[in-house]
Coordinates of C-alpha atoms in Angstrom, one line a residue:
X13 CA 25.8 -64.5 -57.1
X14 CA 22.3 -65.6 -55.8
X15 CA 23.0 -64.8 -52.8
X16 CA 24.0 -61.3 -53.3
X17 CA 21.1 -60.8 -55.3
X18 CA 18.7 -62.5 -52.5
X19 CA 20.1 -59.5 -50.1
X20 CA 19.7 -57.1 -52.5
X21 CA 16.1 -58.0 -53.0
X22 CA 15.9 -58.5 -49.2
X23 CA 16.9 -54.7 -48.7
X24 CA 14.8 -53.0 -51.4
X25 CA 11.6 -54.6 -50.2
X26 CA 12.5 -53.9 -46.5
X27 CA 13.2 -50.7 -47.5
X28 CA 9.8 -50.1 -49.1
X29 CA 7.9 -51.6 -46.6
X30 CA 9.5 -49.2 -43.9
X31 CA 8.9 -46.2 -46.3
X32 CA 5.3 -47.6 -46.5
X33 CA 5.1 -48.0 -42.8
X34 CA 6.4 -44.1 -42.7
X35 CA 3.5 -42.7 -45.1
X36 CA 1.0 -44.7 -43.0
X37 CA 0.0 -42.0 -40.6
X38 CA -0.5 -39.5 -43.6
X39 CA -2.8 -41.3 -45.6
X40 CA -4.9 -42.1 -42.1
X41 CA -4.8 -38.0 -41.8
X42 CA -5.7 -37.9 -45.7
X43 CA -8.7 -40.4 -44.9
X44 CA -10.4 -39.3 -41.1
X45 CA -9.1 -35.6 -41.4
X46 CA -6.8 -36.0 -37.9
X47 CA -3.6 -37.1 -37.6
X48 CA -2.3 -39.9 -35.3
X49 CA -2.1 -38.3 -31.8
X50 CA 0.6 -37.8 -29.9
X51 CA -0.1 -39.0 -26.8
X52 CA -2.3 -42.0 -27.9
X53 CA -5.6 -42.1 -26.3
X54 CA -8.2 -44.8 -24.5
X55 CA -10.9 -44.6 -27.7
X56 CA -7.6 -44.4 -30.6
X57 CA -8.3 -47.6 -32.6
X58 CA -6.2 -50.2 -31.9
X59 CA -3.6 -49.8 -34.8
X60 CA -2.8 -46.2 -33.9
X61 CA -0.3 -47.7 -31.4
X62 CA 1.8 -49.5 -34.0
X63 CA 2.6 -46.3 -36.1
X64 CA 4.7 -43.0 -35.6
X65 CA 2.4 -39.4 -35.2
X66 CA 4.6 -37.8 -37.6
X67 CA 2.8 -37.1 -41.2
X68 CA 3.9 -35.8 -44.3
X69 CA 3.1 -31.8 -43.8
X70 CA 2.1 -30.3 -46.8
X71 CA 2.5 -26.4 -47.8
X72 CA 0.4 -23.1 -48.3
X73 CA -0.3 -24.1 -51.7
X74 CA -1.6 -27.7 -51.0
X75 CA -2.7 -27.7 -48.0
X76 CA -4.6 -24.0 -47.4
X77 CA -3.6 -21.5 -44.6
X78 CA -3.3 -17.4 -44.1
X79 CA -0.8 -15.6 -45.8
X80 CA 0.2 -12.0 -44.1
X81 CA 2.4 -9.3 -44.4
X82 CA 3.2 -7.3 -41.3
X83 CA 4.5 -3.3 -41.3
X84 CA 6.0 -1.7 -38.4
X85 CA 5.4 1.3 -36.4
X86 CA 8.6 3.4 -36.9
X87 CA 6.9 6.2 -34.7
X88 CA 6.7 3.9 -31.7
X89 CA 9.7 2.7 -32.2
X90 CA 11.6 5.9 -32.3
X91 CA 9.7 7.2 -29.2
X92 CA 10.7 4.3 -27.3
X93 CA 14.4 4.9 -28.2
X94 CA 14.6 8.6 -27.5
X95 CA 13.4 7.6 -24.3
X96 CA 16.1 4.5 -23.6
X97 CA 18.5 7.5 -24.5
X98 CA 16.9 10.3 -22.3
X99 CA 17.3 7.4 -19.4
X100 CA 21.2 7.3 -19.9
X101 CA 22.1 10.3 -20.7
X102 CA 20.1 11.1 -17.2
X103 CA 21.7 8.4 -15.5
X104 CA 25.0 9.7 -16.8
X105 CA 24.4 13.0 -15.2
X106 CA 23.8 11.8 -11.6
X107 CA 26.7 9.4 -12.0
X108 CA 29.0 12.7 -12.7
X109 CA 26.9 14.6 -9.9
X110 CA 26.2 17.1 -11.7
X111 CA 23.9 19.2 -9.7
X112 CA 20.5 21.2 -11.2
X113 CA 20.1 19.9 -13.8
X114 CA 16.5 17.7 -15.5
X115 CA 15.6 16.7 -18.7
X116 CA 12.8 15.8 -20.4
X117 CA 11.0 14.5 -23.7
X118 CA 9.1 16.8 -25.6
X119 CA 6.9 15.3 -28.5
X120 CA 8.2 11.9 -28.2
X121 CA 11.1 13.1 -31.0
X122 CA 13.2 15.8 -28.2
X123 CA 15.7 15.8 -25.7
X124 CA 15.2 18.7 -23.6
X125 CA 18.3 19.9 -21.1
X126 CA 18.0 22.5 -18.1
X127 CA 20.6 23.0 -16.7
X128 CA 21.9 26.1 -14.1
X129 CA 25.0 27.2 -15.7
X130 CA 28.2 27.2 -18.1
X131 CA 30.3 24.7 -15.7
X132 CA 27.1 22.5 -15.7
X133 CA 26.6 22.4 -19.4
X134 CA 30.4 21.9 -20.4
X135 CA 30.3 19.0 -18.4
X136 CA 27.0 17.5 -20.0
X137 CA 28.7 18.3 -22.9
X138 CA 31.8 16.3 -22.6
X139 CA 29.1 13.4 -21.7
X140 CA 27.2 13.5 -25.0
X141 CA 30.6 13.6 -26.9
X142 CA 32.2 11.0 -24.7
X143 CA 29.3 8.9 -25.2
X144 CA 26.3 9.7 -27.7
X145 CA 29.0 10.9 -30.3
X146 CA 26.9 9.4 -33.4
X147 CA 24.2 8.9 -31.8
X148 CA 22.7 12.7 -30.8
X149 CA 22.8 15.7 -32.8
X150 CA 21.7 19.3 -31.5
X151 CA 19.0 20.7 -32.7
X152 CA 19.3 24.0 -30.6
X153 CA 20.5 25.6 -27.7
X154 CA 18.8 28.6 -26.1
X155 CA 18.9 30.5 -22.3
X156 CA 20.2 27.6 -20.0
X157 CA 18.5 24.7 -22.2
X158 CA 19.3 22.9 -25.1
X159 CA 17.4 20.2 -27.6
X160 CA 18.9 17.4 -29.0
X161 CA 17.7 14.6 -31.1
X162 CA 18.7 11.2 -32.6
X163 CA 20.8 11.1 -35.7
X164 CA 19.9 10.1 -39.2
X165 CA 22.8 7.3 -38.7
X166 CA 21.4 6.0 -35.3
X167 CA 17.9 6.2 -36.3
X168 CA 18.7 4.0 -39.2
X169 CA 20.2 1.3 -37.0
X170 CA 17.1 1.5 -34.7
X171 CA 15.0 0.4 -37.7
X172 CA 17.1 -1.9 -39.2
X173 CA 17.1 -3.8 -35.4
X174 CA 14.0 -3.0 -35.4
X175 CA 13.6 -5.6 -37.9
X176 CA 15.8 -7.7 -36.9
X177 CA 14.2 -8.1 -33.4
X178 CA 10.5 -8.5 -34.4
X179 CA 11.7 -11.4 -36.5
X180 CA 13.3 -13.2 -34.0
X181 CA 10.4 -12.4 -31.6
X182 CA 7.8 -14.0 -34.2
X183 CA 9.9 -17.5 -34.4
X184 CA 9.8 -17.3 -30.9
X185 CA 6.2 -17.0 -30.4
X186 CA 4.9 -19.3 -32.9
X187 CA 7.3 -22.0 -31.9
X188 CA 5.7 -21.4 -28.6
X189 CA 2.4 -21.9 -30.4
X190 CA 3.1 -24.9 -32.0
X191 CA 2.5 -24.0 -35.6
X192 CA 4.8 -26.2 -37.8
X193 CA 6.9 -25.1 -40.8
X194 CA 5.7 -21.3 -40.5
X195 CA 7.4 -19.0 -42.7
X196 CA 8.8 -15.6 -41.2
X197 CA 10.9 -13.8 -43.2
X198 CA 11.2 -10.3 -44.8
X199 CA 9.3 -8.7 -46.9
X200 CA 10.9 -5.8 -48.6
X201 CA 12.9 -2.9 -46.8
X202 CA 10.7 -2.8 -44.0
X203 CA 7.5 -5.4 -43.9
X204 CA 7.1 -9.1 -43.0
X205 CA 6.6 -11.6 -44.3
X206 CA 4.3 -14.4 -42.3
X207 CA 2.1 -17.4 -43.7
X208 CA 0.7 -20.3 -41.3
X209 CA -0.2 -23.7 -43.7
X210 CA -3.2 -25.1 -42.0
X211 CA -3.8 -22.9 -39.5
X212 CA -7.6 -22.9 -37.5
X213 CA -7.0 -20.3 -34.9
X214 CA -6.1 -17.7 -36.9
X215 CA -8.3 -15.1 -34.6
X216 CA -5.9 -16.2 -31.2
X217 CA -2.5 -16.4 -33.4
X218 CA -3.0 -12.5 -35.0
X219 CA -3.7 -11.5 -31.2
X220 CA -0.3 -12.8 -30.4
X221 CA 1.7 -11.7 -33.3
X222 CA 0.5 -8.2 -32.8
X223 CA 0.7 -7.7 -29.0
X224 CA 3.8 -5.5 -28.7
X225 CA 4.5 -7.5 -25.0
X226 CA 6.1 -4.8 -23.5
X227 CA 5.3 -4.6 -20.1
X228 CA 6.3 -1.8 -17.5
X229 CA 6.1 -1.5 -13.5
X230 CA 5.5 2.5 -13.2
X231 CA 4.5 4.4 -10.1
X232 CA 1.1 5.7 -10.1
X233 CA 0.5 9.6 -9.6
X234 CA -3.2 10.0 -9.6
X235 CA -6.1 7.2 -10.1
X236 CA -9.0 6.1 -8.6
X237 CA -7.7 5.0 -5.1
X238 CA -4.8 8.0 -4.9
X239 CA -6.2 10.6 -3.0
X240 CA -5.1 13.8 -3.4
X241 CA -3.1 13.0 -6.3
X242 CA -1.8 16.1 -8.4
X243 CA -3.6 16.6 -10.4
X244 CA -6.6 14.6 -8.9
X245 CA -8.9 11.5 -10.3
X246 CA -11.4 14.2 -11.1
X247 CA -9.2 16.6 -12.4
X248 CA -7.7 13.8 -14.6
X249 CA -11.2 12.9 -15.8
X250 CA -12.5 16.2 -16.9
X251 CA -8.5 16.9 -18.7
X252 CA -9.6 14.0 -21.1
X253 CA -13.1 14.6 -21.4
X254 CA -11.7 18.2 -22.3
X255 CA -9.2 16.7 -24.8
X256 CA -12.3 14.8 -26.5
X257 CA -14.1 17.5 -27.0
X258 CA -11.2 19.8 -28.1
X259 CA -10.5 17.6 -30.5
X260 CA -14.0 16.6 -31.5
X261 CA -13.5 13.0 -31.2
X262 CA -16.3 10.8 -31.9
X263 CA -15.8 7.2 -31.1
X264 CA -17.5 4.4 -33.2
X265 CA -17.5 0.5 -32.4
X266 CA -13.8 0.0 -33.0
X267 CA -12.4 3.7 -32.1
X268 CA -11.3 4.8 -28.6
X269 CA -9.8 7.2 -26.4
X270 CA -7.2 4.9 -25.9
X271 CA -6.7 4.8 -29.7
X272 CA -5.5 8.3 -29.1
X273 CA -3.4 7.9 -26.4
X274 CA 0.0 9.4 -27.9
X275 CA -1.9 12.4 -29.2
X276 CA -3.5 12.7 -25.8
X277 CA -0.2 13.1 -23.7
X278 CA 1.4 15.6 -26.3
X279 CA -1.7 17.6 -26.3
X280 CA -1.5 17.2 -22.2
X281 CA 2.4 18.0 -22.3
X282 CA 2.2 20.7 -24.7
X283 CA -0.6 22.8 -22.4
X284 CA 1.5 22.0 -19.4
X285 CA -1.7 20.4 -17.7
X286 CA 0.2 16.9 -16.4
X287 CA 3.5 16.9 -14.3
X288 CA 6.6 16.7 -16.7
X289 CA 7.9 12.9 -17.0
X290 CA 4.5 12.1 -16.6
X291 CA 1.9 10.5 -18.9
X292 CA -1.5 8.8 -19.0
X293 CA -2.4 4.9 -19.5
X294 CA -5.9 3.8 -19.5
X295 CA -7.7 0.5 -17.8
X296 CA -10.2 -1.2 -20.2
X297 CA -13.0 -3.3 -18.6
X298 CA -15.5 -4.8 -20.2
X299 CA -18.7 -5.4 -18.3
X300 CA -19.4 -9.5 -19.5
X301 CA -23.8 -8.6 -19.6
X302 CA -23.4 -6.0 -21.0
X303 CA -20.7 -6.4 -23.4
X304 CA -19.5 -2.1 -22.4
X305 CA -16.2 -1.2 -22.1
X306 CA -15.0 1.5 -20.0
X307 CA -11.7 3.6 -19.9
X308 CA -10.1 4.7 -16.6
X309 CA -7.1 7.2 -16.5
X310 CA -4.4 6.6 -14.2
X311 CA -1.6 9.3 -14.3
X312 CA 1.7 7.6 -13.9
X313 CA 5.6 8.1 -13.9
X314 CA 7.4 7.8 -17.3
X315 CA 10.5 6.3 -15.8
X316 CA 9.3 2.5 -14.6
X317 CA 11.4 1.3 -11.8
X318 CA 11.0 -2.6 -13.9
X319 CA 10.7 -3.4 -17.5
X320 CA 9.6 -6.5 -19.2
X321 CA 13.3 -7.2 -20.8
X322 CA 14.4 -7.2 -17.1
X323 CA 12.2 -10.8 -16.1
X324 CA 13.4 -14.0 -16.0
X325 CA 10.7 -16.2 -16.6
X326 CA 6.2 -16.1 -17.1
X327 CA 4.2 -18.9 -16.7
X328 CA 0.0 -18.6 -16.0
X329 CA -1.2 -20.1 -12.7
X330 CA -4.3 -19.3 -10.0
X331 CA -4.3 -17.2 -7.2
X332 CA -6.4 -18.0 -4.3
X333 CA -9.4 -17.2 -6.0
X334 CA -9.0 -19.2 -8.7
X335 CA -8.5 -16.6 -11.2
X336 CA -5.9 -16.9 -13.6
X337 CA -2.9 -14.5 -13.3
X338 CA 0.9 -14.7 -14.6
X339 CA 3.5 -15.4 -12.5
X340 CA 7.0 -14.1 -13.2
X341 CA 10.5 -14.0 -11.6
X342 CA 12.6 -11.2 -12.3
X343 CA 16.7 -11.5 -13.6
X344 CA 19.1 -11.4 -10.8
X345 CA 20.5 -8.6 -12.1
X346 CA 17.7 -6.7 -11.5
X347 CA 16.3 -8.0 -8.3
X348 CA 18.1 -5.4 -6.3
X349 CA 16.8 -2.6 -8.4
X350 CA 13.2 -3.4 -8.7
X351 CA 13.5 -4.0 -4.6
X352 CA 15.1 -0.8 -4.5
X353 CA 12.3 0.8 -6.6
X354 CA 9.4 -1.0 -4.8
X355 CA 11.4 -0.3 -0.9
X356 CA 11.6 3.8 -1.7
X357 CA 7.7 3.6 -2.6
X358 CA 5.9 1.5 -0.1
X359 CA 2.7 2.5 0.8
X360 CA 1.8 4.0 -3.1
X361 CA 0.4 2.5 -5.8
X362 CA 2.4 0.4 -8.8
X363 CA 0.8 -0.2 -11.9
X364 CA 1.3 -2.9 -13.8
X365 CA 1.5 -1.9 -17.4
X366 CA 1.2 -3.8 -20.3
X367 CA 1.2 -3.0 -23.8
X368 CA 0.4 0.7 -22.8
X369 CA -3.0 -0.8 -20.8
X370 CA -2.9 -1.1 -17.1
X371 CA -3.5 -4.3 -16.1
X372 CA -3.8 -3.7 -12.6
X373 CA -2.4 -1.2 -9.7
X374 CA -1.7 -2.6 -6.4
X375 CA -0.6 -1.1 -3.4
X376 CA 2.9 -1.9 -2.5
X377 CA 2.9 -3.1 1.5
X378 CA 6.5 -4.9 1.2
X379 CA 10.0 -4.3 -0.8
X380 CA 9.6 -6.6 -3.8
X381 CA 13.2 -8.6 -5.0
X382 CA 12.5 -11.7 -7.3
X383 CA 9.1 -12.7 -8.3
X384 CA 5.6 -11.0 -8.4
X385 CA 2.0 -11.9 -10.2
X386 CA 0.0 -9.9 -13.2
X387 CA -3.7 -10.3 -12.3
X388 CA -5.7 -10.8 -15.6
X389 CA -8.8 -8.9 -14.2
X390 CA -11.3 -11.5 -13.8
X391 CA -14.0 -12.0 -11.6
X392 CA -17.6 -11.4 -12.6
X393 CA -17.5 -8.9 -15.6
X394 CA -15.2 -11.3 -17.7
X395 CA -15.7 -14.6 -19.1
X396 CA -13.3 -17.0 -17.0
X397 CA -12.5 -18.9 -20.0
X398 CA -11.2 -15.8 -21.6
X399 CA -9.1 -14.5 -18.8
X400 CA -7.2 -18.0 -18.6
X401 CA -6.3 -17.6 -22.3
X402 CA -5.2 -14.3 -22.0
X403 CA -3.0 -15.6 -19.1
X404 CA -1.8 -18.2 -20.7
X405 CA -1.0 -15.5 -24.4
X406 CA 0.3 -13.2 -22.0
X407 CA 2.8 -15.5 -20.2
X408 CA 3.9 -16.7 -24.2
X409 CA 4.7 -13.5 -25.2
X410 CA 6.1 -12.2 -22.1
X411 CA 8.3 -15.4 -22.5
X412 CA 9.6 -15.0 -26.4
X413 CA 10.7 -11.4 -25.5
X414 CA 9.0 -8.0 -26.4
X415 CA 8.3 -6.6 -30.2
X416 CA 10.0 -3.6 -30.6
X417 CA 7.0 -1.8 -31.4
X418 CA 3.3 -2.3 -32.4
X419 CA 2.8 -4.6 -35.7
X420 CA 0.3 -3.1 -38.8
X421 CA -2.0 -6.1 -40.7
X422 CA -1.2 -4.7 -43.7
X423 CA -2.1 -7.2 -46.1
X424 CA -4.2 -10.9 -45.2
X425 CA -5.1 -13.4 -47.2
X426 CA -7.0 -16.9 -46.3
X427 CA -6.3 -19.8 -48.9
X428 CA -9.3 -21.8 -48.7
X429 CA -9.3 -25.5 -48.2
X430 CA -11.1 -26.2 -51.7
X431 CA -8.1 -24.2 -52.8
X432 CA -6.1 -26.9 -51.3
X433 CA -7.9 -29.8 -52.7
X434 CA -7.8 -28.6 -56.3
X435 CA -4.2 -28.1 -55.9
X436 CA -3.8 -31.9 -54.9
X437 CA -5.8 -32.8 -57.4
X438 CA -4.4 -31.1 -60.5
X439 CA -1.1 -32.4 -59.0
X440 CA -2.1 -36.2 -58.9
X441 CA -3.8 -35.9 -62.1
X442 CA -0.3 -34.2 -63.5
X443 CA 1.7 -37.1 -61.6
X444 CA -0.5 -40.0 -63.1
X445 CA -0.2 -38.4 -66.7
X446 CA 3.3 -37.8 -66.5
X447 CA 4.5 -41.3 -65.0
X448 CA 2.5 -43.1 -67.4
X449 CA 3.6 -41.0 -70.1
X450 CA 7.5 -41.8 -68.8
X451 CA 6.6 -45.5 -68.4
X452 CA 4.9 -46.2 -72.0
X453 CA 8.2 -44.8 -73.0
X454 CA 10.3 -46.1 -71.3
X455 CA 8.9 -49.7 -71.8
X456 CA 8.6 -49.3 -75.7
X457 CA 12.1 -47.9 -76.2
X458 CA 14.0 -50.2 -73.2
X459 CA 11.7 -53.0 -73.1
X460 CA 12.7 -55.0 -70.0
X461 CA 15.2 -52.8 -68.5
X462 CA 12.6 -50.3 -69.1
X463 CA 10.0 -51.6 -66.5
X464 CA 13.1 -52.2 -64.4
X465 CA 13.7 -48.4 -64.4
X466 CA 10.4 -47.9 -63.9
X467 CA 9.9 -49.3 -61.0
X468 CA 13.0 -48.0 -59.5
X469 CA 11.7 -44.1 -60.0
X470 CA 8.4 -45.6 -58.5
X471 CA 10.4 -46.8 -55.4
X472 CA 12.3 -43.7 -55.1
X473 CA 9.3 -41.7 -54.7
X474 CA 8.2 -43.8 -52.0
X475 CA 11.1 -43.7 -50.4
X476 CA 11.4 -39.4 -50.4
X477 CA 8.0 -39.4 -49.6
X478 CA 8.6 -42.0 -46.4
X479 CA 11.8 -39.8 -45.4
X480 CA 10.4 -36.3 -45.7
X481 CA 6.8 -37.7 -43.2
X482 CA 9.8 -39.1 -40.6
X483 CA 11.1 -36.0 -40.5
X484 CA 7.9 -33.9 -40.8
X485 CA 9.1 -32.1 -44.2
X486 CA 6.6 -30.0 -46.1
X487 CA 5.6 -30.7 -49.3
X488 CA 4.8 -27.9 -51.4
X489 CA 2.8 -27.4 -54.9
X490 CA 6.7 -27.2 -56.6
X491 CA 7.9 -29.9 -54.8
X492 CA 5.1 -32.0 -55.9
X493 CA 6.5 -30.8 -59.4
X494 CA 9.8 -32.2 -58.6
X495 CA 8.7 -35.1 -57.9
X496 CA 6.6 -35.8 -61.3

């Protein structure tokens, strides 16, 4: 009998003790303000090396953080599937060789078929009922053209993956981050839902979260080293200046032409002044004196010959300058198509295109297959500093895939620290009155056994507490209620 009770009084102190040894790293966060590292250091005091880094993490509520809700721009992402389904459908049509016939987008929202006769069109027709059955509806048919557009039916899938994609996208990149126990989720039919506990950088993290990703290898038509482009770098120039004043823009601090880059290429498209399946993307510099930022137009092909979902793998290095740049390997499966796109081209210009800015537009001197580099745009006129984080964001998202469109701040909130604090406070305070409330009772009703029960919901605490900080568990403001 004594010695079963020696082990059990062996195993609950041992147990307590390594609970204790658990919570030690949180309470030496709770008292300097910084956890344990990682990676221990030379100047760490001494004891740092005799402890895990893993703390007790504590939520929203206790600890302070940004709480966000994110909206989604439907109108981007039903342009960029009318133009995924103009590419097949057109693909479709050389496959069934189907001579004279083009198509084209018209307001972002339009299919528009031209085609040279009956035969031609009963065979395009067989190929949207063969394979767009419930996905394209006419919307009219005149002299040797027709119109079509996306159903109600497929449009509502498009949002509803719409969704579905930028939430997976958003664990993707904040795991990449490094933000623990985030919480993504929905927020009604079509919002999300995002709050970061303890976050610093919120500036940085909202530039990722936002930054659609989507990157595009498209032939250039007319810049500033095409000459003789049609229509030419002048030409291009005065067509927006002419669109500015036309529209009697007026640009402010935080307005742009690039702002109204949509409404630019349907006002271009509509007066016929561009090519058809062309459209205009703007280079922003920023002159690092000066702090002015200029916008120059490049004229390029809507149809890239390389998307973003096509790449293997990003990661940030330094070319031979020491500027930093992104590398990336393209997917095998698409190796022989971008060296297909970049071999019938050599000799133009390719610009690199992401999140509708060109990045940069380099001259293509070789067929390109597997791997390639995005320069950042350093050298004098940007901080260095700067450019390497944008590598280094860039690569990330480039990395956790592409958001199906651009994401709307639609509602931000910053819990404050002191917030925080009073939170912990109130809870302690509510912890202390309620266990010595349960242990005067206790006592005076069970006496002995009492104290012994006591202690035994005293020890349990510790011991959640001690299991939730080994596995980095957060502790929220209700939890803290649970536990009292």
């Amino acid at each position: 009998m004594t010695k079963r009770l020696n082990w059990r009084i062996f195993l609950v102190v041992a147990t307590t003790l390594f609970s204790a040894y658990l919570l030690t790293p949180t309470f030496i966060k709770f008292k300097t303000g910084k956890p344990i590292p990682r990676v221990k250091q030379a100047d760490d005091p001494w004891y740092y090396s005799l402890f895990p880094s893993e703390v007790l993490r504590l939520g929203l509520d206790l600890r302070g953080g940004v709480h966000l809700v994110l909206g989604i721009d439907f109108n981007e992402v039903q342009k960029g599937a009318i133009q995924k389904l103009q590419s097949q459908l057109e693909e479709m049509i050389q496959q069934e060789k189907i001579e004279g016939v083009t198509t084209s987008l018209s307001q972002d929202t339009y299919i528009k078929i031209s085609y040279p006769n009956d035969a031609a069109w009963e065979k395009i027709d067989q190929i949207i009922g063969r394979q767009f059955g419930q996905t394209i509806d006419f919307e009219g048919q005149s002299d040797k053209e027709a119109t079509l557009k996306m159903s109600t039916l497929y449009m509502g899938e498009v949002r509803t993956r719409a969704i579905d994609q930028s939430l997976e996208t958003l664990r993707n990149r904040i795991d990449e981050f490094g933000i623990a126990e985030p919480i993504i989720q929905r927020h009604g039919d079509d919002r999300i839902l995002v709050q970061f506990p303890g976050v610093r950088e919120i500036g940085r993290l909202k530039s990722i979260i936002s930054r659609t990703a989507k990157l595009s290898f498209q032939m250039e038509v007319s810049g500033p080293e095409v000459p003789g482009g049609t229509p030419t770098f002048q030409d291009l120039q005065a067509l927006v200046a002419g669109f500015i004043k036309d529209k009697k823009l007026k640009f402010g601090p935080t307005d742009s032409i690039a702002q109204h880059l949509n409404e630019l290429n349907v006002y271009l498209e509509q007066s016929k002044k561009i090519p058809v399946d062309t459209e205009i993307r703007f280079k922003k510099e920023e002159d690092i004196n000066t702090k002015e930022v200029s916008y120059t137009p490049f004229l390029l092909e809507k149809k890239p010959i390389l998307t973003g979902d096509e790449l293997d793998d990003a990661y940030y290095g330094f070319n031979q300058k020491n500027e930093a740049v992104v590398n990336f390997s393209v997917s095998p499966g698409a190796a022989n198509k971008f060296g297909e796109g970049t071999g019938a081209n050599i000799g133009r210009f390719m610009a690199i295109v992401l999140d509708n800015n060109v990045h940069s537009a380099p001259r293509i001197n070789a067929r390109i297959t597997d791997r390639g580099i995005i320069e950042m745009g350093g050298g004098a006129s940007r901080n260095p500093q700067q450019v390497t984080n944008d590598a280094k964001d860039t690569a990330l998202v480039l990395r956790s895939g592409a958001l199906p469109a651009r994401l709307q701040f639609l509602e931000e909130r910053v819990i404050g620290p002191s917030l925080g604090a009073d939170a912990i406070r109130s809870g302690l305070t509510a912890l202390i009155i309620g266990f010595a409330a349960v242990l005067v009772f206790i006592i005076i009703y069970y006496r002995a056994a009492g104290v012994v029960a006591v202690g035994a919901l005293a020890l349990n605490g510790v011991f959640v507490l001690g299991i939730m900080a080994a596995f980095e568990a957060t502790l929220s403001l209700p939890g803290l209620a649970g536990l009292v």
